[in-house]
Short mmCIF file of C-alpha atoms and ligand atoms in Angstrom, two decimals:
data_model
loop_
_atom_site.label_atom_id
_atom_site.label_comp_id
_atom_site.label_asym_id
_atom_site.label_seq_id
_atom_site.Cartn_x
_atom_site.Cartn_y
_atom_site.Cartn_z
CA MET A 1 60.54 -24.11 -13.21
CA GLU A 2 59.93 -26.11 -10.08
CA PHE A 3 57.49 -24.73 -7.58
CA GLU A 4 57.12 -27.62 -5.30
CA TRP A 5 58.58 -25.44 -2.31
CA LEU A 6 55.89 -22.89 -3.24
CA ASN A 7 53.13 -25.65 -3.07
CA SER A 8 54.10 -27.05 0.20
CA CYS A 9 54.43 -23.60 1.65
CA ILE A 10 51.01 -22.51 0.60
CA ALA A 11 49.54 -25.87 1.87
CA ASP A 12 51.23 -25.42 5.12
CA GLU A 13 50.44 -21.56 5.65
CA THR A 14 46.81 -21.51 4.42
CA ILE A 15 44.21 -21.01 6.99
CA GLU A 16 42.13 -23.97 5.11
CA LEU A 17 42.77 -27.44 6.50
CA VAL A 18 44.72 -29.47 3.99
CA LEU A 19 44.92 -33.28 4.15
CA VAL A 20 46.36 -35.52 1.53
CA PHE A 21 45.23 -39.26 1.64
CA ASN A 22 45.24 -42.26 -0.50
CA GLU A 23 42.26 -44.59 -1.42
CA LYS A 24 42.61 -46.54 1.91
CA GLY A 25 42.15 -43.55 3.80
CA ASP A 26 45.67 -43.34 4.99
CA ILE A 27 46.67 -39.72 5.81
CA LEU A 28 49.70 -38.86 4.06
CA PHE A 29 50.09 -35.14 4.72
CA GLY A 30 48.46 -32.63 7.15
CA ASN A 31 49.15 -28.85 7.20
CA GLN A 32 50.01 -26.55 10.07
CA SER A 33 46.18 -25.48 10.36
CA ALA A 34 44.78 -29.04 10.22
CA VAL A 35 47.34 -29.86 13.13
CA GLN A 36 46.07 -27.11 15.05
CA LYS A 37 42.43 -27.59 14.63
CA LEU A 38 42.47 -31.34 14.97
CA GLU A 39 44.83 -31.15 17.94
CA TYR A 40 47.19 -33.82 17.03
CA ASP A 41 50.70 -33.46 16.65
CA LYS A 42 52.03 -33.77 12.97
CA GLU A 43 53.56 -37.21 13.38
CA GLU A 44 50.26 -38.32 15.17
CA LEU A 45 48.15 -37.08 12.20
CA ILE A 46 50.14 -38.73 9.46
CA LYS A 47 49.54 -42.15 11.17
CA CYS A 48 45.69 -41.49 11.49
CA SER A 49 43.09 -42.66 8.94
CA MET A 50 40.46 -40.33 7.45
CA MET A 51 37.95 -42.71 9.24
CA GLN A 52 39.12 -41.35 12.47
CA ILE A 53 38.53 -37.78 11.18
CA PHE A 54 35.21 -38.18 9.36
CA ARG A 55 33.88 -40.88 10.92
CA GLN A 56 30.90 -42.34 9.05
CA ASP A 57 31.20 -39.85 6.18
CA PHE A 58 34.26 -41.97 4.94
CA LEU A 59 32.92 -44.80 3.01
CA GLU A 60 34.16 -48.12 1.97
CA GLY A 61 35.24 -47.94 -1.64
CA ASP A 62 34.41 -50.01 -4.56
CA ASN A 63 37.94 -51.22 -4.77
CA GLY A 64 38.74 -52.37 -1.54
CA GLY A 65 39.88 -48.85 -0.74
CA GLN A 66 38.14 -46.09 1.30
CA THR A 67 36.95 -43.10 -0.13
CA PHE A 68 34.10 -40.58 0.34
CA GLU A 69 30.82 -40.65 -1.70
CA LYS A 70 31.29 -39.92 -5.20
CA GLU A 71 29.19 -36.47 -4.89
CA THR A 72 31.78 -35.14 -2.48
CA LEU A 73 34.52 -35.78 -4.99
CA GLU A 74 32.86 -33.69 -7.52
CA SER A 75 31.57 -30.53 -5.23
CA LYS A 76 31.92 -28.92 -2.14
CA LYS A 77 29.96 -30.65 0.83
CA GLU A 78 29.01 -29.76 4.69
CA THR A 79 30.32 -32.23 7.21
CA ALA A 80 31.99 -32.62 10.06
CA MET A 81 35.52 -33.29 11.33
CA TYR A 82 36.46 -34.83 14.76
CA ARG A 83 39.25 -33.72 16.83
CA LYS A 84 41.75 -35.78 18.87
CA ASN A 85 39.52 -35.90 21.75
CA SER A 86 36.39 -36.72 19.73
CA SER A 87 34.76 -33.21 20.12
CA CYS A 88 33.84 -32.11 16.38
CA PHE A 89 33.11 -28.86 14.36
CA PRO A 90 31.48 -28.11 10.91
CA VAL A 91 33.57 -27.64 7.98
CA ASN A 92 32.97 -27.11 4.15
CA ILE A 93 34.94 -29.69 2.16
CA HIS A 94 36.38 -29.91 -1.25
CA ILE A 95 38.48 -32.98 -2.62
CA ILE A 96 40.67 -32.93 -5.75
CA PRO A 97 42.28 -36.17 -7.18
CA SER A 98 46.03 -35.51 -7.59
CA ARG A 99 48.04 -36.44 -10.49
CA GLU A 100 49.20 -39.19 -8.99
CA ALA A 101 46.49 -42.16 -9.00
CA GLY A 102 44.81 -42.90 -5.89
CA ILE A 103 46.03 -39.92 -4.02
CA TYR A 104 43.55 -37.26 -2.98
CA VAL A 105 43.93 -33.57 -1.61
CA LEU A 106 41.24 -32.54 0.80
CA MET A 107 40.72 -28.95 1.79
CA ALA A 108 38.44 -27.98 4.56
CA GLU A 109 37.21 -24.64 5.68
CA ASP A 110 36.08 -24.39 9.11
CA ILE A 111 32.62 -22.83 9.09
CA SER A 112 31.83 -22.99 13.15
CA ARG A 113 31.79 -19.04 13.40
CA GLN A 114 29.61 -18.75 10.29
CA LYS A 115 27.29 -21.17 11.76
CA ASP A 116 27.14 -19.39 15.18
CA MET A 117 26.74 -16.28 13.33
CA ASN A 118 23.66 -17.59 11.31
CA ALA A 119 21.85 -19.15 14.37
CA ARG A 120 22.31 -15.89 16.24
CA ILE A 121 21.06 -13.99 13.45
CA ARG A 122 18.18 -16.64 12.90
CA LYS A 123 17.20 -16.29 16.76
CA LEU A 124 17.41 -12.50 16.77
CA LYS A 125 14.77 -12.50 13.65
CA GLU A 126 12.91 -14.74 15.47
CA GLU A 127 12.65 -12.64 18.52
CA GLU A 128 12.29 -9.51 16.67
CA GLN A 129 9.33 -11.12 14.52
CA GLU A 130 7.60 -12.23 17.92
CA ASN A 131 8.02 -8.55 19.34
CA GLN A 132 6.62 -7.28 16.25
CA LYS A 133 3.62 -9.32 16.63
CA ALA A 134 3.10 -8.56 20.05
CA ARG A 135 3.42 -4.70 19.31
CA ASN A 136 0.86 -5.16 16.59
CA GLU A 137 -1.77 -7.12 18.40
CA PHE A 138 -1.36 -4.65 21.35
CA THR A 139 -1.95 -1.95 18.83
CA ALA A 140 -4.95 -3.55 17.39
CA ASN A 141 -6.37 -4.29 20.90
CA VAL A 142 -5.69 -0.76 21.91
CA THR A 143 -6.93 1.00 19.30
CA HIS A 144 -10.14 -1.34 18.90
CA GLU A 145 -10.77 -0.45 22.80
CA LEU A 146 -10.63 3.17 21.88
CA ARG A 147 -13.23 3.16 19.14
CA THR A 148 -15.88 2.27 21.92
CA PRO A 149 -15.70 5.16 24.14
CA VAL A 150 -15.17 7.48 20.81
CA ASN A 151 -18.25 5.95 19.52
CA GLY A 152 -20.14 6.56 22.95
CA ILE A 153 -18.86 10.28 23.01
CA ARG A 154 -20.18 10.81 19.45
CA GLY A 155 -23.68 8.90 20.19
CA HIS A 156 -24.35 11.08 23.31
CA VAL A 157 -23.23 14.68 21.55
CA THR A 158 -25.38 13.73 18.54
CA THR A 159 -28.45 13.41 20.99
CA LEU A 160 -27.69 16.47 22.80
CA LEU A 161 -27.58 18.51 19.63
CA ASP A 162 -31.17 17.40 18.70
CA GLN A 163 -32.22 18.62 22.23
CA ILE A 164 -30.01 22.15 22.40
CA GLN A 165 -31.09 25.36 20.60
CA ASP A 166 -28.54 27.85 21.78
CA GLU A 167 -26.35 28.45 19.10
CA GLU A 168 -23.35 28.91 21.11
CA GLN A 169 -23.56 25.26 22.81
CA ARG A 170 -24.26 23.68 19.66
CA LYS A 171 -21.02 25.28 18.01
CA THR A 172 -19.22 23.68 20.93
CA LEU A 173 -21.05 20.40 20.43
CA ASP A 174 -20.20 20.45 16.75
CA ILE A 175 -16.44 20.96 17.52
CA ILE A 176 -16.79 17.81 19.75
CA LEU A 177 -18.29 15.93 17.03
CA TYR A 178 -15.64 17.24 14.64
CA CYS A 179 -12.82 16.17 17.19
CA CYS A 180 -14.38 12.63 17.61
CA ASP A 181 -14.44 12.19 13.95
CA ASN A 182 -10.84 13.14 13.72
CA MET A 183 -9.95 10.75 16.44
CA SER A 184 -11.71 8.06 14.63
CA ALA A 185 -9.87 8.47 11.53
CA ILE A 186 -6.66 8.42 13.29
CA ILE A 187 -7.59 5.23 15.22
CA ASN A 188 -8.79 3.45 12.12
CA ASN A 189 -5.38 4.46 10.27
CA ILE A 190 -3.45 2.86 13.11
CA LEU A 191 -5.62 -0.01 13.21
CA ASP A 192 -5.40 -0.60 9.42
CA PHE A 193 -1.57 -0.14 9.77
CA ALA A 194 -1.02 -2.66 12.68
CA LYS A 195 -3.43 -5.10 10.23
CA LEU A 196 -1.34 -4.55 7.45
CA GLU A 197 2.01 -5.03 9.11
CA SER A 198 0.92 -8.23 10.69
CA GLY A 199 -0.35 -9.44 7.16
CA LYS A 200 -3.77 -9.96 8.42
CA PHE A 201 -5.16 -7.35 5.97
CA THR A 202 -7.41 -8.99 2.98
CA ILE A 203 -8.89 -7.55 0.03
CA ASP A 204 -12.68 -8.26 0.15
CA GLU A 205 -13.81 -8.59 -3.50
CA LYS A 206 -17.72 -7.61 -4.38
CA GLU A 207 -19.82 -6.25 -7.02
CA PHE A 208 -20.04 -2.63 -6.86
CA ASP A 209 -21.53 0.27 -8.67
CA PHE A 210 -18.54 2.42 -9.82
CA TYR A 211 -20.39 5.64 -10.45
CA LYS A 212 -22.52 5.51 -7.21
CA MET A 213 -18.78 5.02 -5.75
CA MET A 214 -17.51 8.13 -7.35
CA ASP A 215 -20.13 10.25 -6.40
CA ARG A 216 -19.85 9.16 -2.76
CA VAL A 217 -16.56 10.27 -2.69
CA ILE A 218 -17.28 13.41 -4.43
CA ALA A 219 -20.20 14.07 -1.68
CA THR A 220 -17.86 13.33 1.04
CA HIS A 221 -15.57 16.35 0.35
CA SER A 222 -17.75 18.91 -1.69
CA ALA A 223 -18.56 20.76 1.70
CA GLU A 224 -15.00 21.02 2.75
CA ILE A 225 -14.28 22.36 -1.07
CA ASN A 226 -16.88 24.67 -1.17
CA LYS A 227 -15.86 26.10 2.26
CA LYS A 228 -12.13 26.69 0.99
CA GLU A 229 -13.78 28.06 -2.15
CA LEU A 230 -11.55 25.70 -4.18
CA ARG A 231 -12.52 24.69 -7.66
CA PHE A 232 -13.30 21.13 -8.29
CA SER A 233 -13.51 19.05 -11.50
CA VAL A 234 -14.04 15.47 -12.08
CA ASP A 235 -13.37 13.64 -15.10
CA VAL A 236 -14.46 9.98 -15.51
CA ASP A 237 -13.64 7.95 -18.64
CA GLU A 238 -17.00 6.76 -20.16
CA LYS A 239 -15.55 3.45 -20.98
CA ILE A 240 -15.33 2.34 -17.46
CA PRO A 241 -18.16 -0.33 -16.95
CA ARG A 242 -20.67 0.64 -14.24
CA LEU A 243 -20.67 -2.69 -12.43
CA MET A 244 -17.12 -3.54 -11.01
CA ILE A 245 -15.76 -6.34 -8.73
CA GLY A 246 -13.25 -5.54 -6.27
CA ASP A 247 -12.86 -3.87 -2.76
CA GLU A 248 -15.23 -0.91 -3.06
CA LEU A 249 -14.34 0.19 0.54
CA ARG A 250 -10.49 0.38 0.25
CA ILE A 251 -10.72 2.26 -3.03
CA VAL A 252 -12.96 4.80 -1.48
CA GLN A 253 -10.35 5.02 1.66
CA ILE A 254 -7.70 5.43 -1.12
CA LEU A 255 -9.45 8.24 -2.78
CA ASN A 256 -10.68 9.77 0.55
CA ASN A 257 -7.18 9.92 2.01
CA LEU A 258 -5.49 11.67 -1.47
CA MET A 259 -8.81 13.86 -1.47
CA SER A 260 -8.31 15.04 2.08
CA ASN A 261 -4.64 15.55 1.71
CA ALA A 262 -5.33 17.63 -1.49
CA ILE A 263 -7.81 19.66 0.34
CA LYS A 264 -5.93 19.97 3.41
CA PHE A 265 -2.62 21.45 1.66
CA THR A 266 -4.46 23.58 -0.91
CA MET A 267 -5.23 27.13 0.22
CA VAL A 268 -6.13 28.58 -3.36
CA GLY A 269 -6.89 27.19 -6.79
CA TYR A 270 -8.09 23.93 -7.81
CA ILE A 271 -8.58 19.92 -7.21
CA ASN A 272 -9.19 17.69 -10.11
CA ILE A 273 -9.91 13.98 -10.02
CA VAL A 274 -9.29 11.87 -13.44
CA VAL A 275 -10.38 8.18 -13.84
CA SER A 276 -9.72 6.30 -17.13
CA LYS A 277 -9.35 2.93 -18.17
CA THR A 278 -5.98 1.76 -18.91
CA SER A 279 -6.51 -1.54 -20.28
CA GLN A 280 -8.86 -4.72 -20.15
CA VAL A 281 -8.03 -8.38 -20.80
CA ASN A 282 -11.08 -10.28 -20.63
CA ASP A 283 -13.23 -9.33 -17.36
CA GLU A 284 -9.77 -7.93 -15.96
CA ILE A 285 -9.71 -4.03 -15.83
CA GLU A 286 -7.08 -1.57 -14.94
CA LEU A 287 -8.02 1.90 -13.94
CA PHE A 288 -6.01 4.78 -13.55
CA PHE A 289 -6.65 7.42 -11.04
CA MET A 290 -5.28 10.69 -10.53
CA VAL A 291 -5.78 13.39 -7.95
CA ARG A 292 -4.32 16.67 -8.76
CA ASP A 293 -4.29 19.77 -6.64
CA SER A 294 -2.76 23.53 -6.91
CA GLY A 295 -1.39 23.48 -3.25
CA ILE A 296 1.73 23.71 -1.28
CA GLY A 297 3.55 20.92 -3.23
CA ILE A 298 6.44 18.86 -1.87
CA SER A 299 10.06 18.80 -2.87
CA GLN A 300 12.10 16.23 -4.28
CA ALA A 301 14.01 15.44 -1.00
CA GLU A 302 10.67 14.96 0.81
CA LYS A 303 9.11 12.83 -1.95
CA ASP A 304 11.46 9.86 -1.03
CA ARG A 305 10.30 9.67 2.20
CA LEU A 306 6.63 10.36 1.61
CA PHE A 307 5.27 6.72 1.53
CA GLN A 308 7.05 5.53 4.53
CA SER A 309 5.17 5.01 7.97
CA PHE A 310 4.87 7.72 10.29
CA SER A 311 6.45 10.27 7.50
CA GLN A 312 5.43 13.87 7.34
CA VAL A 313 7.31 16.07 5.19
CA ASP A 314 8.27 18.45 8.34
CA ALA A 315 7.53 18.41 11.81
CA SER A 316 5.93 21.91 11.44
CA ILE A 317 3.15 20.04 9.21
CA THR A 318 2.00 18.04 12.35
CA ARG A 319 1.35 21.14 14.32
CA ARG A 320 -0.12 22.88 11.50
CA PHE A 321 -2.13 20.46 9.88
CA GLY A 322 -2.49 17.42 12.46
CA GLY A 323 -2.19 14.05 10.89
CA THR A 324 -0.14 10.76 11.93
CA GLY A 325 1.92 10.45 8.64
CA LEU A 326 0.29 6.91 8.09
CA GLY A 327 -2.01 7.84 5.35
CA LEU A 328 0.18 7.65 2.35
CA ALA A 329 2.07 4.56 3.81
CA ILE A 330 -1.46 2.67 4.23
CA THR A 331 -2.44 3.83 0.95
CA LYS A 332 0.52 2.44 -0.92
CA GLN A 333 -0.03 -0.92 0.58
CA LEU A 334 -3.63 -1.00 -0.47
CA ILE A 335 -2.78 0.00 -3.68
CA GLU A 336 -0.29 -2.71 -4.15
CA MET A 337 -2.43 -5.20 -2.67
CA MET A 338 -4.73 -4.36 -5.55
CA GLN A 339 -1.96 -5.21 -8.01
CA GLY A 340 -1.12 -1.53 -8.58
CA SER A 341 1.26 1.16 -7.92
CA ILE A 342 1.39 4.86 -6.79
CA HIS A 343 3.37 8.00 -8.10
CA LEU A 344 3.81 11.39 -7.20
CA GLU A 345 4.70 14.39 -9.36
CA SER A 346 5.07 17.72 -7.48
CA GLU A 347 7.01 20.91 -7.08
CA LYS A 348 7.20 22.93 -4.25
CA GLY A 349 4.72 25.47 -4.10
CA LYS A 350 3.25 24.51 -7.52
CA GLY A 351 0.96 21.63 -6.40
CA SER A 352 1.05 17.90 -6.63
CA THR A 353 -0.65 14.95 -8.56
CA PHE A 354 -0.79 11.66 -6.86
CA SER A 355 -1.70 8.98 -9.51
CA PHE A 356 -2.35 5.19 -8.91
CA SER A 357 -3.54 2.25 -10.99
CA VAL A 358 -5.50 -0.88 -9.61
CA LYS A 359 -6.79 -4.04 -11.14
CA LEU A 360 -10.69 -5.00 -10.71
CA ARG A 361 -12.74 -6.97 -12.49
CA THR A 362 -16.31 -6.88 -14.40
CA ASN A 363 -18.98 -9.08 -15.23
CA GLN A 364 -20.46 -6.58 -17.79
CA SER A 365 -19.57 -7.82 -21.10
CA ILE A 366 -20.98 -4.94 -23.07
CA ASN A 367 -20.11 -1.36 -22.19
CA GLU A 368 -23.44 0.01 -21.22
CA ASN A 369 -24.09 3.57 -22.01
CA ASN A 370 -22.57 5.41 -19.27
CA ASP A 371 -23.09 9.27 -19.78
CA LYS A 372 -19.83 11.07 -19.50
CA ILE A 373 -21.55 13.04 -16.85
CA TYR A 374 -18.02 14.55 -15.38
CA GLY A 375 -16.65 15.50 -18.64
CA ALA A 376 -17.38 19.10 -18.81
CA TRP A 377 -15.82 19.53 -15.50
CA ALA A 378 -12.76 18.33 -16.46
CA ASN A 379 -12.51 20.48 -19.75
CA PHE A 380 -13.13 23.49 -17.59
CA ALA A 381 -10.14 22.22 -15.23
CA LYS A 382 -8.00 22.34 -18.37
CA GLU A 383 -8.87 25.62 -19.43
CA GLU A 384 -8.32 26.82 -15.84
CA ASP A 385 -4.76 25.33 -16.10
CA LYS A 386 -3.64 27.46 -18.92
CA LYS A 387 -5.30 30.54 -17.75
CA GLY A 388 -3.28 30.56 -14.55
CA GLY A 389 -4.39 30.81 -10.61
CA ASP A 390 -5.83 33.76 -9.93
CA VAL A 391 -9.24 33.84 -12.00
CA PHE A 392 -10.42 30.43 -10.36
CA THR A 393 -13.01 31.70 -8.02
CA SER A 394 -15.25 33.44 -10.57
CA PHE A 395 -15.03 30.91 -13.16
CA GLY A 396 -15.88 28.17 -10.46
CA GLU A 397 -19.29 29.74 -10.04
CA ILE A 398 -20.39 30.14 -13.71
CA ASP A 399 -19.23 26.42 -14.63
CA LYS A 400 -21.10 24.86 -11.36
CA ASN A 401 -23.98 26.92 -12.41
CA GLU A 402 -23.79 25.77 -16.03
CA GLU A 403 -23.24 22.12 -14.80
CA LEU A 404 -26.50 22.19 -12.63
CA LYS A 405 -28.48 23.21 -15.48
CA LYS A 406 -27.35 20.56 -17.51
CA ARG A 407 -28.01 18.06 -14.97
CA MET A 408 -31.75 19.40 -14.69
CA ASP A 409 -32.09 18.52 -17.91
CA LYS A 410 -30.75 15.48 -18.11
CA LEU A 411 -32.56 14.46 -14.76
CA VAL A 412 -36.17 15.42 -16.20
CA LEU A 413 -35.44 13.43 -19.27
CA SER A 414 -34.66 10.37 -17.20
CA ILE A 415 -37.61 10.69 -15.00
CA GLU A 416 -40.07 11.09 -18.14
CA LEU A 417 -37.92 7.86 -19.53
CA SER A 418 -38.30 5.86 -16.03
CA ALA A 419 -34.51 5.35 -16.27
CA TRP A 420 -34.52 5.41 -12.43
CA ASP A 421 -30.67 4.29 -12.11
CA LYS A 422 -29.62 7.15 -14.05
CA ALA A 423 -32.09 9.71 -12.53
CA GLU A 424 -30.54 8.59 -9.22
CA MET A 425 -27.00 9.10 -10.15
CA LEU A 426 -28.04 12.55 -11.63
CA ALA A 427 -29.89 13.63 -8.38
CA ALA A 428 -27.16 12.76 -6.42
CA THR A 429 -24.34 15.10 -8.48
CA ILE A 430 -26.97 17.73 -8.15
CA LYS A 431 -26.87 17.34 -4.43
CA THR A 432 -23.21 17.74 -4.35
CA LEU A 433 -23.02 20.85 -6.57
CA ILE A 434 -25.91 23.03 -4.91
CA ASP A 435 -25.36 25.68 -2.58
CA THR A 436 -25.06 24.19 0.86
CA ASP A 437 -26.04 27.09 2.45
CA ASN A 438 -29.70 26.92 1.32
CA ASP A 439 -31.64 24.85 3.70
CA ASP A 440 -34.87 24.88 1.79
CA LEU A 441 -33.28 23.94 -1.59
CA LYS A 442 -31.14 21.00 0.09
CA LYS A 443 -34.13 19.56 1.73
CA GLN A 444 -36.16 19.49 -1.43
CA VAL A 445 -33.30 17.99 -3.49
CA LEU A 446 -33.00 15.31 -0.69
CA ARG A 447 -37.01 14.71 -1.19
CA MET A 448 -36.36 14.31 -4.93
CA GLU A 449 -33.51 12.05 -4.57
CA MET A 450 -35.87 9.71 -1.99
CA ALA A 451 -38.73 10.00 -4.75
CA ILE A 452 -36.47 8.78 -7.42
CA ARG A 453 -34.97 5.99 -5.39
CA LYS A 454 -38.39 4.75 -5.12
CA SER A 455 -39.09 5.03 -8.68
CA ASN A 456 -42.28 7.38 -7.68
CA TYR A 457 -42.79 9.15 -11.28
CA GLU A 458 -45.59 11.83 -9.82
CA LYS A 459 -43.60 12.41 -6.63
CA SER A 460 -40.50 12.90 -8.69
CA MET A 461 -41.89 15.14 -11.08
CA ASP A 462 -43.21 17.27 -8.44
CA MET A 463 -40.12 17.41 -6.64
CA TYR A 464 -38.07 18.24 -9.82
CA GLU A 465 -40.58 21.26 -10.50
CA LYS A 466 -39.75 22.40 -6.64
CA VAL A 467 -35.99 22.28 -7.11
CA LYS A 468 -36.02 23.63 -10.49
CA LYS A 469 -38.15 26.81 -8.98
CA LEU A 470 -35.77 27.27 -5.79
CA LEU A 471 -32.51 26.62 -8.27
CA SER A 472 -33.68 29.19 -10.62
CA GLU A 473 -34.22 31.78 -8.10
CA GLN A 474 -30.49 31.23 -7.01
CA ILE A 475 -28.77 30.67 -10.48
CA GLY A 476 -31.23 31.92 -13.08
CA GLU A 477 -33.82 30.37 -15.60
CA ILE A 478 -33.41 26.64 -16.22
P1 LIG B 501 -1.33 12.21 7.28
O1 LIG B 501 -2.36 11.18 7.55
O2 LIG B 501 -0.68 12.93 8.59
O3 LIG B 501 -1.78 13.32 6.45
P2 LIG B 501 0.08 11.17 4.99
O4 LIG B 501 0.77 10.10 5.07
O5 LIG B 501 -1.53 11.26 4.33
O6 LIG B 501 -0.14 11.45 6.18
O7 LIG B 501 0.65 12.42 4.24
C1 LIG B 501 2.18 12.58 4.78
C2 LIG B 501 2.57 13.89 4.58
O8 LIG B 501 2.76 14.10 3.17
C3 LIG B 501 1.59 15.19 5.03
O9 LIG B 501 1.80 15.53 6.11
C4 LIG B 501 2.22 16.34 3.94
O10 LIG B 501 3.52 16.88 4.51
C5 LIG B 501 2.56 15.42 2.76
N1 LIG B 501 1.48 15.45 1.70
C6 LIG B 501 0.66 14.70 1.25
N2 LIG B 501 -0.30 15.07 0.38
C7 LIG B 501 0.21 16.18 0.11
C8 LIG B 501 -0.60 16.92 -0.86
N3 LIG B 501 -1.56 16.73 -1.74
N4 LIG B 501 0.30 18.29 -0.85
C9 LIG B 501 1.13 18.62 -0.14
N5 LIG B 501 1.94 17.83 0.85
C10 LIG B 501 1.07 16.67 1.00
#
């Protein structure tokens, strides 16, 4: 069947420019679109040469004729087409040899609009980046400036606290201190966020004592946990080496954020931290952390928004609990900078489990004997889970006391053996376990810790006996 009429019809109607030309570059046919875009009459166009339309892109051929470069004949190419008035526009061209030798068909797509659009998008993107940079710099400057007055207020209030005896006035000053700390935390969050957004945040790798770090995190939150009468357990995998290389400050920041949220959103029940070593390849170690709570929980719909900046699951949360909704967004980015990821398992009303992994390094080739000092607590937490929520308070007290007794036992042994590092770690955990209302006991434990830190055998033993006596009065024979 003959379809030549169809060919010429398509060639004429298509929005692409179609030119048929020979090896010398003479134009033999131009479609409607070519006529319109190049602004020639149909007859005029046929008298033109490809040199006039494409200028230097149309080259002298090997066999005396004129043609495009070889690559243009094989693939699409971006070039420019010149109008009758010598102005030009960008096109994508595609050339196919026809069935007749020495005759070619060129199809060209006008890409001026696309190019305009791309240029506009590029400009908008550049402008947005500039704006973002300016906003981040402004935020970083303002928050930095805010730190100075807050620190100033804090310093003066602390001095006043040393001078004032009146209980009521002291309470007011304590509230001011609490507000200063809250404000500092918010300022730091905004500053970190601005730095992360502008890519100025770096991970600072140094050697640190992993167990001391965990002790510090526990110590930071134990007062608040005790105040809310929550049950607290920590389980750290004994295979984790003591000396690790990584950004200790940032790991503490992540744990502190997850812990403060867990405490903030848990009214009754427990909080549990689990840390395990999930893999080690040469000196690279992957650690897996889990912070579980029996608090108010988070629904599926709320989960999706959680790790975005400025997101709190509902506006009433801000009024009830405060916060900026930046904590988890920062946490997520920090974890990702340590080649890890964060996950959340939660059900409304049934508590939440935030878990995350991070990659660190260690120089410790042999696993030193790190006592599984947190193990007993974790087993206890599992038992608690089985029993359900309402028996928590009474069980917590019994377990804490048992734990104190065990640690006091281990401590005296460590002092006897002059294992000062281990003794220091035990003293620090004893400090987090003792009753914070007993001032006398608190002071003695601190003195004991100082003596151990100085590796002073006589003084350490002396202090140990005093602590033991006071503790026995409180929790029974040690
Ligand atoms: P903020 O700094 O305001 O606490 P976060 O990003 O840390 O912000 O948390 C955002 C929101 O996620 C909180 O306001 C709260 O609604 C919800 N959330 C976070 N952790 C918990 C948790 N452990 N239990 C229940 N809700 C939580």
